[in-house]
Amino acid sequence: MGKKKVIVIGAGFSGLSAASVLAQKGYDVEVFEKNAKPGGRASQLEEAGYVFDKGPSWYWLPDVFEDFFARFGKRPEDYYHLSRLDPSYRVYFGKDNVVDVPASHKELFELFESIEPGSSEKLRKFLEEAAYKYKVGMKEFVYKPSLSVTEFFDMRILKSLFKMGMFQSIHSYVRKNFNDPRLIQILEFPILFLGAAPKDTPSLYTLMNHADLTLGTWYPDGGFYAVIKGMETLAEEQGVKFNYNAAVEEIVVQNGKATAIKVNGQEIAADVVVGSADYHHVEQHLLPKQYRKYSEKYWDKRNMAPSALLYYMGFDKKIDNLLHHNLLFDEDFNKHAAEIYEDPKWPQKPLLYVSATSKTDKNVAPEGHENIVVLIPVAPDMKSDKEVRAKYRDLILDRIEHLTGEDIKKHLVYERSYAHEEFVGEYNAFKGNAYGLSNTLNQTAVLKPSIVHKKVPNLFYTGQLTTPGPGVPPVIISGQVVASEIEKRFSLQN
Ligand SMILES: Cc1cc2nc3c(=O)[nH]c(=O)nc-3n(C[C@H](O)[C@H](O)[C@H](O)COP(=O)(O)OP(=O)(O)OC[C@H]3O[C@@H](n4cnc5c(N)ncnc54)[C@H](O)[C@@H]3O)c2cc1C
């Protein structure tokens, strides 16, 4: 009798999470990753003396990371150093209309009161409710496998769903309480992480405001990649074996059971397979047709979260009027949202996110320089040719110059852009998506593509296209949920 062999496809956050937990439980776990390094969408770009986080940069929900490492008797600090940012971020509503969101509640309430008299008391209540939603959401929903609605048939849970305004949109909930457009935008901004417009997002997700305004924005020294390296080390400590430059070409299925994967034409036997690459890729490209659970039509109808047009830029000077995180909300949010979700096209006047980790970390850019990442959320499934990329590059430089009042164009010494084509080429991303599926009501919990493959019972899925959804904390949870499901169904030994 030998240990059961679990093969994990992909070494992003969800794959690393699932692999570590399964190895800790006693399975023989091997990860196959198509790229040369772990990280997936959270990879790192290091060039010309600059270090850029290619994907995630907002470290939110530190408790989810703590809970994950605690499973192994560890703490995040055993692997990387965290500090809390204060202010958490800067919002540019216009050249002379700038709001810095502070870390402490005291200063936050003062800020709200100064913008809209009477709003601090409303914010206190709003955040109390958000804290309740977070507590219940984390306890009752997020760690569930979402395989059947019966998981949620509990009067206590149903009652709490109504209490949390599950069936009201964030759009109307926020406007019931606040009038100033700047406060509304600050409260709706975290919804961007969920990949849907506030009017399509249930107000349960104001739990994200608890994440933002109460739990805070943190920075891992060295950037987000330090977290990937930490999780890779942890996985190795649990006995996980990693294979890089190892793209899986096929999942071999015999008599309804996944028996092996094919890599470089070679078959590697498996007892259980976990697909942590994009669900669509694993299902539609790696699995023989007769075993696919969903059709291309099904996939085509999914509401995808936005993709992103990104620029990694190095400047040979400091840009004083930027903070570590900056939201350039000086254009009409609704117009940009419509160009992403309703009538997909290149946005005319996009909102921008600008990150400058060199504000906090001296090791990510040469001294006196700045490493800037600019993100424009855009609809998935678009083509970004040279002209498009040149156009938005100029738009970005003009906007940053205008808003900060700083001369930056002639100080740009390194640049690279990144969009749909790269997401597909590097990660096999469905429609070039950046953040997976939107968290709309009809794509929540049991209504998401299932983590269990019913036609091939030893094939499982994890990651941002399944439950609980996109974002680093949710996909770390997703890996743990799938590991528990495997443990329930498969003994450790053959
Ligand atoms: C630009 C951007 C900004 C973001 N910002 C934030 C943020 O600030 N905070 C936050 O919490 N989240 C953020 N996110 C979301 C977060 O990064 C993702 O939800 C998360 O990293 C996804 O992890 P995953 O494991 O599901 O998928 P992935 O990271 O895509 O991992 C899947 C892995 O599978 C590999 N793979 C694909 N096909 C194969 C194959 N055939 N064989 C072997 N391997 C294969 C891929 O190379 C990849 O490494 C951001 C994402 C992007 C793109």
Coordinates of C-alpha atoms and ligand atoms in Angstrom, one line a residue:
M1 CA 0.0 0.0 0.0
G2 CA 1.4 3.4 -1.0
K3 CA 0.2 6.9 -0.3
K4 CA -2.4 8.3 -2.7
K5 CA -0.9 10.6 -5.3
V6 CA -2.5 14.0 -5.8
I7 CA -1.5 16.0 -8.8
V8 CA -2.1 19.8 -8.7
I9 CA -2.2 21.7 -12.0
G10 CA -0.8 25.2 -11.5
A11 CA 1.2 26.9 -8.8
G12 CA -0.8 30.1 -8.2
F13 CA -2.2 30.9 -4.7
S14 CA -5.0 28.4 -5.0
G15 CA -2.7 25.6 -6.1
L16 CA -0.1 26.3 -3.4
S17 CA -2.9 26.4 -0.8
A18 CA -4.5 23.1 -1.8
A19 CA -1.1 21.4 -2.2
S20 CA 0.1 22.3 1.2
V21 CA -3.0 21.2 3.0
L22 CA -3.2 17.9 1.1
A23 CA 0.5 17.2 1.9
Q24 CA 0.0 18.0 5.5
K25 CA -2.9 15.6 5.6
G26 CA -0.6 12.9 4.3
Y27 CA -1.1 12.6 0.6
D28 CA 1.8 12.4 -1.8
V29 CA 1.4 15.8 -3.6
E30 CA 3.1 16.9 -6.8
V31 CA 2.5 20.3 -8.5
F32 CA 2.9 20.9 -12.3
E33 CA 3.2 24.5 -13.4
K34 CA 3.6 25.7 -16.9
N35 CA 5.7 28.7 -16.1
A36 CA 9.3 28.8 -14.7
K37 CA 8.2 30.1 -11.3
P38 CA 5.3 29.9 -8.9
G39 CA 2.8 32.7 -8.5
G40 CA 0.4 32.6 -11.5
R41 CA -1.3 36.0 -11.7
A42 CA 0.7 37.0 -8.6
S43 CA 4.0 36.8 -10.4
Q44 CA 6.8 39.2 -10.3
L45 CA 8.7 41.2 -12.9
E46 CA 12.2 42.2 -12.1
E47 CA 14.0 44.3 -14.8
A48 CA 16.4 47.2 -15.0
G49 CA 16.7 47.5 -11.3
Y50 CA 12.9 47.7 -10.7
V51 CA 10.7 45.0 -9.0
F52 CA 7.0 45.0 -9.9
D53 CA 4.2 42.9 -8.6
K54 CA 2.6 41.9 -11.9
G55 CA -0.9 41.2 -10.3
P56 CA -2.1 41.7 -6.8
S57 CA -0.9 44.6 -4.7
W58 CA -3.6 45.1 -2.0
Y59 CA -2.9 42.8 0.9
W60 CA -6.3 42.7 2.6
L61 CA -7.9 40.3 5.1
P62 CA -4.7 39.5 7.0
D63 CA -6.7 37.1 9.2
V64 CA -7.2 34.8 6.2
F65 CA -3.4 34.5 5.7
E66 CA -3.0 34.1 9.5
D67 CA -5.6 31.3 9.6
F68 CA -4.0 29.6 6.7
F69 CA -0.5 29.5 8.2
A70 CA -1.9 28.6 11.6
R71 CA -3.1 25.3 10.1
F72 CA 0.6 24.4 10.0
G73 CA 1.5 25.9 13.4
K74 CA 3.1 28.9 11.6
R75 CA 2.5 32.6 11.3
P76 CA 2.9 34.8 8.2
E77 CA 5.8 36.6 10.0
D78 CA 7.7 33.3 9.8
Y79 CA 7.9 33.8 6.1
Y80 CA 7.5 37.5 5.3
H81 CA 7.3 40.8 7.1
L82 CA 4.1 42.9 7.0
S83 CA 3.4 46.5 7.8
R84 CA 0.2 48.4 7.8
L85 CA -0.1 51.4 5.5
D86 CA -1.3 54.7 6.9
P87 CA -2.9 56.4 5.0
S88 CA -4.2 53.2 3.4
Y89 CA -4.5 55.0 0.1
R90 CA -5.1 58.3 -1.7
V91 CA -8.0 59.1 -3.9
Y92 CA -7.8 61.8 -6.6
F93 CA -11.3 63.1 -7.3
G94 CA -9.7 66.0 -9.2
K95 CA -6.5 68.0 -9.3
D96 CA -7.2 69.9 -6.1
N97 CA -9.7 67.4 -4.7
V98 CA -7.7 64.7 -2.9
V99 CA -8.7 62.5 -0.1
D100 CA -6.3 60.3 1.9
V101 CA -8.1 57.4 3.6
P102 CA -6.5 57.0 7.1
A103 CA -5.9 53.7 8.9
S104 CA -7.5 54.7 12.2
H105 CA -11.3 54.8 12.7
K106 CA -11.0 58.0 14.7
E107 CA -9.4 59.9 11.8
L108 CA -11.7 58.1 9.3
F109 CA -14.8 59.3 11.1
E110 CA -13.4 62.8 11.3
L111 CA -12.7 62.7 7.6
F112 CA -16.3 61.6 6.7
E113 CA -17.7 64.3 9.0
S114 CA -15.6 67.0 7.4
I115 CA -16.9 65.9 4.0
E116 CA -20.6 65.3 4.9
P117 CA -21.8 66.5 8.3
G118 CA -23.7 63.7 10.1
S119 CA -22.0 61.0 8.0
S120 CA -19.6 59.8 10.7
E121 CA -22.4 58.3 12.8
K122 CA -23.8 56.6 9.7
L123 CA -20.4 55.2 8.9
R124 CA -20.1 53.8 12.4
K125 CA -23.3 51.9 11.9
F126 CA -22.4 50.9 8.3
L127 CA -19.1 49.5 9.5
E128 CA -20.8 47.6 12.4
E129 CA -23.0 46.0 9.9
A130 CA -20.1 45.3 7.6
A131 CA -18.3 43.6 10.5
Y132 CA -21.3 41.5 11.2
K133 CA -21.5 40.5 7.5
Y134 CA -17.8 39.7 7.5
K135 CA -18.1 37.5 10.6
V136 CA -21.2 35.6 9.4
G137 CA -19.9 35.5 5.8
M138 CA -16.6 33.9 6.9
K139 CA -18.2 31.6 9.4
E140 CA -21.2 30.4 7.5
F141 CA -20.5 30.8 3.8
V142 CA -17.0 31.2 2.5
Y143 CA -15.5 28.0 3.7
K144 CA -18.4 25.9 2.4
P145 CA -17.9 23.8 -0.7
S146 CA -21.1 25.1 -2.3
L147 CA -22.0 21.7 -3.7
S148 CA -25.7 21.9 -2.7
V149 CA -28.2 24.5 -1.7
T150 CA -28.9 22.4 1.4
E151 CA -25.7 23.6 2.9
F152 CA -27.5 26.9 3.3
F153 CA -30.9 25.4 4.4
D154 CA -30.6 26.5 8.0
M155 CA -33.1 29.0 9.4
R156 CA -30.3 30.8 11.2
I157 CA -28.4 31.2 7.9
L158 CA -31.4 32.1 5.9
K159 CA -32.4 34.7 8.5
S160 CA -28.9 36.1 8.5
L161 CA -29.0 36.3 4.7
F162 CA -32.0 38.6 4.9
K163 CA -30.5 40.6 7.7
M164 CA -27.4 41.1 5.7
G165 CA -29.4 42.5 2.8
M166 CA -28.3 39.7 0.5
F167 CA -31.0 40.7 -2.0
Q168 CA -30.4 44.4 -2.0
S169 CA -27.6 45.9 -4.2
I170 CA -24.6 47.7 -2.7
H171 CA -25.5 50.6 -5.0
S172 CA -28.8 51.3 -3.3
Y173 CA -27.6 50.4 0.2
V174 CA -24.7 52.9 0.1
R175 CA -26.9 55.7 -1.3
K176 CA -29.5 55.2 1.4
N177 CA -26.8 56.2 3.9
F178 CA -24.5 58.7 2.1
N179 CA -24.9 61.6 -0.3
D180 CA -21.5 63.0 -1.1
P181 CA -20.3 61.4 -4.3
R182 CA -16.8 61.1 -2.9
L183 CA -17.9 59.1 0.1
I184 CA -20.1 56.9 -2.2
Q185 CA -17.1 56.2 -4.4
I186 CA -14.8 55.4 -1.4
L187 CA -17.5 52.9 -0.1
E188 CA -18.1 51.4 -3.5
F189 CA -14.4 51.1 -4.5
P190 CA -13.8 47.7 -2.8
I191 CA -16.5 46.2 -5.0
L192 CA -14.2 46.6 -8.0
F193 CA -12.3 43.6 -6.5
L194 CA -15.4 41.5 -6.9
G195 CA -15.5 42.0 -10.6
A196 CA -19.0 43.4 -10.9
A197 CA -20.7 46.8 -10.8
P198 CA -22.2 47.9 -7.4
K199 CA -25.7 47.7 -8.8
D200 CA -25.2 44.0 -9.6
T201 CA -23.5 43.1 -6.3
P202 CA -25.5 42.0 -3.3
S203 CA -25.0 44.2 -0.2
L204 CA -23.7 41.2 1.7
Y205 CA -20.4 42.3 0.1
T206 CA -20.1 45.5 2.1
L207 CA -18.1 43.0 4.2
M208 CA -15.4 44.3 1.8
N209 CA -15.7 47.7 3.5
H210 CA -14.9 46.0 6.8
A211 CA -11.8 44.6 5.0
D212 CA -10.8 48.0 3.7
L213 CA -11.7 50.4 6.5
T214 CA -11.4 48.3 9.6
L215 CA -8.9 45.4 8.9
G216 CA -6.7 47.7 6.8
T217 CA -4.3 47.7 3.9
W218 CA -1.0 45.9 4.5
Y219 CA 2.3 45.6 2.6
P220 CA 4.5 42.5 2.6
D221 CA 8.2 43.6 2.4
G222 CA 9.5 42.9 -1.1
G223 CA 6.0 43.0 -2.5
F224 CA 3.2 40.4 -3.0
Y225 CA 5.7 37.9 -4.4
A226 CA 7.1 37.5 -0.9
V227 CA 3.8 35.8 0.0
I228 CA 4.1 33.5 -2.9
K229 CA 7.7 32.6 -2.0
G230 CA 6.5 32.0 1.6
M231 CA 3.7 29.7 0.6
E232 CA 6.0 27.8 -1.8
T233 CA 8.5 27.3 1.1
L234 CA 5.7 26.2 3.4
A235 CA 4.5 23.7 0.7
E236 CA 8.0 22.3 0.4
E237 CA 8.2 21.9 4.2
Q238 CA 5.0 19.8 4.0
G239 CA 6.7 17.6 1.3
V240 CA 5.1 19.0 -1.8
K241 CA 7.2 18.4 -5.0
F242 CA 7.2 21.1 -7.6
N243 CA 7.7 20.8 -11.4
Y244 CA 8.2 24.1 -13.3
N245 CA 8.2 24.6 -17.1
A246 CA 5.8 21.7 -17.0
A247 CA 2.6 22.5 -18.8
V248 CA -0.1 19.9 -18.5
E249 CA -1.3 18.9 -21.9
E250 CA -4.1 16.5 -21.1
I251 CA -5.9 14.8 -18.2
V252 CA -6.1 11.1 -19.1
V253 CA -9.4 9.6 -18.2
Q254 CA -10.1 5.9 -18.2
N255 CA -13.5 4.4 -17.4
G256 CA -14.7 7.7 -15.9
K257 CA -11.6 8.1 -13.7
A258 CA -8.7 10.5 -14.1
T259 CA -5.7 8.2 -14.1
A260 CA -2.8 10.4 -15.2
I261 CA -1.8 13.7 -16.6
K262 CA 0.3 14.2 -19.7
V263 CA 3.3 16.6 -19.6
N264 CA 5.7 16.9 -22.5
G265 CA 4.1 13.8 -24.0
Q266 CA 4.8 11.7 -20.9
E267 CA 2.1 10.2 -18.7
I268 CA 2.3 10.7 -14.9
A269 CA -0.1 8.6 -12.9
A270 CA -2.4 10.1 -10.4
D271 CA -5.1 9.0 -7.9
V272 CA -6.6 12.5 -7.7
V273 CA -6.2 15.5 -9.9
V274 CA -6.8 19.1 -8.8
G275 CA -7.1 21.8 -11.6
S276 CA -6.0 25.1 -10.1
A277 CA -5.4 26.7 -13.5
D278 CA -8.4 28.6 -15.0
Y279 CA -11.4 26.3 -14.7
H280 CA -12.3 26.8 -18.4
H281 CA -8.8 25.8 -19.5
V282 CA -8.7 22.7 -17.4
E283 CA -12.2 21.6 -18.5
Q284 CA -12.4 22.6 -22.1
H285 CA -8.7 22.1 -23.1
L286 CA -7.3 19.3 -20.9
L287 CA -10.3 17.0 -20.5
P288 CA -11.6 14.6 -23.3
K289 CA -14.9 16.1 -24.7
Q290 CA -17.2 13.4 -23.4
Y291 CA -16.2 14.2 -19.8
R292 CA -16.7 17.9 -19.9
K293 CA -19.5 19.0 -17.5
Y294 CA -20.1 22.5 -19.0
S295 CA -20.4 23.5 -22.7
E296 CA -18.6 26.3 -24.5
K297 CA -22.1 28.0 -24.6
Y298 CA -22.3 27.8 -20.8
W299 CA -18.8 29.4 -20.5
D300 CA -19.6 32.1 -23.0
K301 CA -22.6 33.1 -20.9
R302 CA -20.7 33.6 -17.7
N303 CA -20.2 37.1 -16.5
M304 CA -16.5 37.6 -16.4
A305 CA -14.8 40.0 -14.0
P306 CA -12.8 42.6 -15.9
S307 CA -9.5 42.1 -17.5
A308 CA -6.8 44.7 -17.1
L309 CA -4.5 46.8 -19.2
L310 CA -1.4 47.2 -17.1
Y311 CA 1.8 49.3 -17.4
Y312 CA 4.9 48.6 -15.4
M313 CA 7.0 51.8 -15.4
G314 CA 10.3 52.9 -13.9
F315 CA 10.9 56.7 -13.3
D316 CA 14.3 58.1 -12.5
K317 CA 12.9 60.5 -10.0
K318 CA 10.6 60.5 -7.0
I319 CA 6.9 61.5 -7.7
D320 CA 6.1 63.4 -4.5
N321 CA 2.3 63.6 -4.8
L322 CA 1.7 59.9 -5.1
L323 CA 1.3 57.5 -2.2
H324 CA 1.8 53.7 -2.2
H325 CA -1.8 53.2 -3.5
N326 CA -3.5 55.8 -5.5
L327 CA -7.0 55.8 -7.1
L328 CA -7.5 58.2 -9.9
F329 CA -11.2 58.7 -9.7
D330 CA -11.4 62.0 -11.5
E331 CA -13.6 60.6 -14.3
D332 CA -17.1 59.3 -14.4
F333 CA -17.2 55.9 -12.7
N334 CA -20.6 54.9 -14.3
K335 CA -19.4 55.6 -17.8
H336 CA -16.3 53.5 -17.3
A337 CA -18.3 50.7 -15.6
A338 CA -20.7 50.7 -18.6
E339 CA -17.8 50.3 -21.0
I340 CA -16.7 47.2 -19.0
Y341 CA -19.9 45.5 -18.2
E342 CA -22.7 46.7 -20.5
D343 CA -21.3 47.7 -23.8
P344 CA -17.7 46.3 -23.8
K345 CA -15.3 48.7 -25.5
W346 CA -12.1 50.5 -24.8
P347 CA -12.9 53.1 -22.2
Q348 CA -12.8 56.8 -23.3
K349 CA -12.0 58.3 -19.9
P350 CA -11.0 55.4 -17.6
L351 CA -10.5 55.5 -13.9
L352 CA -6.9 54.4 -13.0
Y353 CA -5.2 52.7 -10.2
V354 CA -1.6 53.6 -9.6
S355 CA 0.7 51.7 -7.3
A356 CA 4.1 52.8 -6.2
T357 CA 5.5 50.2 -3.8
S358 CA 8.8 52.1 -3.9
K359 CA 7.1 54.6 -1.5
T360 CA 7.3 52.0 1.2
D361 CA 10.1 49.7 0.1
K362 CA 13.6 50.8 -0.8
N363 CA 14.4 47.5 -2.4
V364 CA 12.1 47.6 -5.3
A365 CA 13.6 50.5 -7.3
P366 CA 17.0 52.1 -7.5
E367 CA 17.6 54.9 -5.0
G368 CA 15.7 58.1 -5.9
H369 CA 13.6 56.2 -8.5
E370 CA 9.9 55.1 -8.5
N371 CA 8.4 51.8 -9.6
I372 CA 4.9 52.5 -10.8
V373 CA 2.2 50.0 -11.8
V374 CA -0.9 51.5 -13.5
L375 CA -4.0 49.4 -13.9
I376 CA -7.0 50.2 -16.1
P377 CA -9.9 47.8 -15.6
V378 CA -11.2 46.8 -19.1
A379 CA -13.7 44.3 -20.5
P380 CA -12.5 40.8 -21.1
D381 CA -12.1 39.3 -24.6
M382 CA -10.6 42.4 -26.3
K383 CA -7.6 43.0 -28.5
S384 CA -5.0 45.4 -27.3
D385 CA -2.7 46.2 -30.3
K386 CA 0.2 48.5 -30.4
E387 CA -1.9 51.6 -31.1
V388 CA -4.2 50.9 -28.2
R389 CA -1.3 50.4 -25.8
A390 CA 0.4 53.6 -27.0
K391 CA -2.7 55.6 -26.7
Y392 CA -3.4 54.6 -23.1
R393 CA 0.3 55.0 -22.2
D394 CA 0.1 58.7 -23.2
L395 CA -3.3 59.1 -21.5
I396 CA -1.8 57.7 -18.2
L397 CA 1.3 59.9 -18.3
D398 CA -0.8 63.0 -19.1
R399 CA -3.3 62.2 -16.2
I400 CA -0.6 61.6 -13.6
E401 CA 1.2 64.8 -14.7
H402 CA -2.0 66.8 -14.5
L403 CA -3.2 65.4 -11.2
T404 CA 0.1 65.4 -9.3
G405 CA 1.4 68.6 -10.9
E406 CA 4.7 66.8 -11.5
D407 CA 6.8 66.5 -14.6
I408 CA 7.2 62.8 -15.2
K409 CA 7.3 62.1 -19.0
K410 CA 10.9 62.7 -19.5
H411 CA 11.8 60.7 -16.4
L412 CA 10.3 57.5 -17.7
V413 CA 13.2 55.1 -18.1
Y414 CA 11.6 51.7 -18.2
E415 CA 8.1 50.6 -19.4
R416 CA 6.2 47.4 -20.3
S417 CA 2.6 46.9 -21.0
Y418 CA 0.5 43.8 -20.2
A419 CA -3.1 42.9 -21.2
H420 CA -5.4 40.1 -22.4
E421 CA -2.9 38.6 -24.8
E422 CA -0.4 38.1 -22.0
F423 CA -3.0 36.7 -19.6
V424 CA -3.9 34.1 -22.2
G425 CA -0.3 33.4 -23.2
E426 CA 1.1 33.2 -19.7
Y427 CA -1.8 31.6 -17.7
N428 CA -4.3 30.2 -20.2
A429 CA -6.7 32.8 -18.9
F430 CA -10.3 32.4 -20.3
K431 CA -11.0 35.4 -22.5
G432 CA -7.9 37.0 -21.1
N433 CA -9.6 37.6 -17.8
A434 CA -7.6 39.1 -14.9
Y435 CA -9.9 38.3 -11.9
G436 CA -12.1 35.3 -12.9
L437 CA -15.8 35.3 -12.6
S438 CA -17.9 38.2 -11.3
N439 CA -19.5 37.8 -7.9
T440 CA -23.0 38.6 -9.0
L441 CA -25.9 37.1 -7.2
N442 CA -26.5 34.5 -10.0
Q443 CA -22.9 33.5 -9.8
T444 CA -22.6 33.1 -6.1
A445 CA -22.0 29.9 -4.1
V446 CA -23.8 26.9 -5.7
L447 CA -24.3 28.9 -8.9
K448 CA -20.6 28.9 -9.6
P449 CA -18.8 26.2 -11.6
S450 CA -18.5 23.3 -9.1
I451 CA -15.3 22.4 -7.3
V452 CA -16.2 18.7 -7.8
H453 CA -16.4 17.1 -11.2
K454 CA -19.4 14.9 -11.1
K455 CA -18.6 12.9 -14.3
V456 CA -15.0 12.3 -13.2
P457 CA -15.2 11.9 -9.4
N458 CA -11.5 12.1 -8.7
L459 CA -11.1 15.4 -10.6
F460 CA -11.5 18.7 -8.6
Y461 CA -11.2 22.4 -9.2
T462 CA -9.9 25.3 -7.2
G463 CA -9.1 29.0 -7.9
Q464 CA -10.7 32.2 -8.9
L465 CA -13.2 30.7 -11.3
T466 CA -14.9 28.6 -8.7
T467 CA -16.0 29.1 -5.1
P468 CA -15.7 31.4 -3.2
G469 CA -14.4 33.7 -5.9
P470 CA -11.6 36.0 -7.1
G471 CA -8.9 37.7 -5.0
V472 CA -5.9 36.2 -3.1
P473 CA -7.7 35.6 0.2
P474 CA -10.7 33.8 -1.5
V475 CA -8.5 31.6 -3.6
I476 CA -6.3 30.6 -0.6
I477 CA -9.7 29.6 1.0
S478 CA -10.7 27.8 -2.2
G479 CA -7.6 25.6 -2.0
Q480 CA -8.4 24.7 1.6
V481 CA -12.0 23.9 0.8
V482 CA -11.1 21.6 -2.1
A483 CA -8.5 19.8 0.1
S484 CA -11.2 19.1 2.7
E485 CA -13.5 17.8 0.0
I486 CA -10.8 15.4 -1.2
E487 CA -10.0 14.2 2.3
K488 CA -13.8 13.4 2.8
R489 CA -13.9 11.3 -0.4
F490 CA -10.5 9.6 -0.6
S491 CA -8.5 7.7 2.0
L492 CA -4.8 8.4 2.3
Q493 CA -3.6 5.0 1.2
N494 CA -4.2 3.0 -2.0
Ligands
LIG1 C1 -3.7 42.7 -12.3 C2 -4.3 42.0 -11.2 C3 -4.4 42.6 -10.0 C4 -5.0 42.0 -8.8 N1 -5.0 42.6 -7.7 C5 -5.4 42.0 -6.5 C6 -5.2 42.6 -5.2 O1 -4.7 43.7 -5.1 N2 -5.5 41.8 -4.1 C7 -6.0 40.6 -4.2 O2 -6.3 39.9 -3.2 N3 -6.2 40.0 -5.5 C8 -5.9 40.6 -6.6 N4 -6.0 40.0 -7.8 C9 -6.6 38.7 -7.9 C10 -5.6 37.6 -7.5 O3 -4.3 37.9 -8.0 C11 -6.1 36.3 -8.1 O4 -7.5 36.1 -7.8 C12 -5.3 35.1 -7.7 O5 -3.9 35.3 -7.7 C13 -5.7 33.9 -8.6 O6 -5.0 32.7 -8.2 P1 -5.4 31.3 -8.8 O7 -4.6 30.3 -8.1 O8 -6.9 31.1 -8.9 O9 -5.0 31.5 -10.4 P2 -3.6 31.7 -11.1 O10 -2.8 32.7 -10.3 O11 -3.9 32.1 -12.5 O12 -2.8 30.3 -11.0 C14 -3.0 29.3 -12.0 C15 -1.7 28.7 -12.4 O13 -1.9 27.7 -13.3 C16 -0.9 27.7 -14.3 N5 -1.4 27.0 -15.5 C17 -2.3 27.4 -16.4 N6 -2.4 26.4 -17.4 C18 -1.6 25.4 -17.0 C19 -1.3 24.1 -17.5 N7 -1.9 23.6 -18.6 N8 -0.4 23.3 -16.9 C20 0.2 23.7 -15.8 N9 0.0 24.9 -15.2 C21 -0.9 25.7 -15.8 C22 -0.7 29.2 -14.5 O14 0.5 29.4 -15.2 C23 -0.8 29.7 -13.1 O15 0.5 29.8 -12.5 C24 -5.4 40.6 -8.9 C25 -5.3 40.0 -10.2 C26 -4.7 40.6 -11.3 C27 -4.5 39.8 -12.5

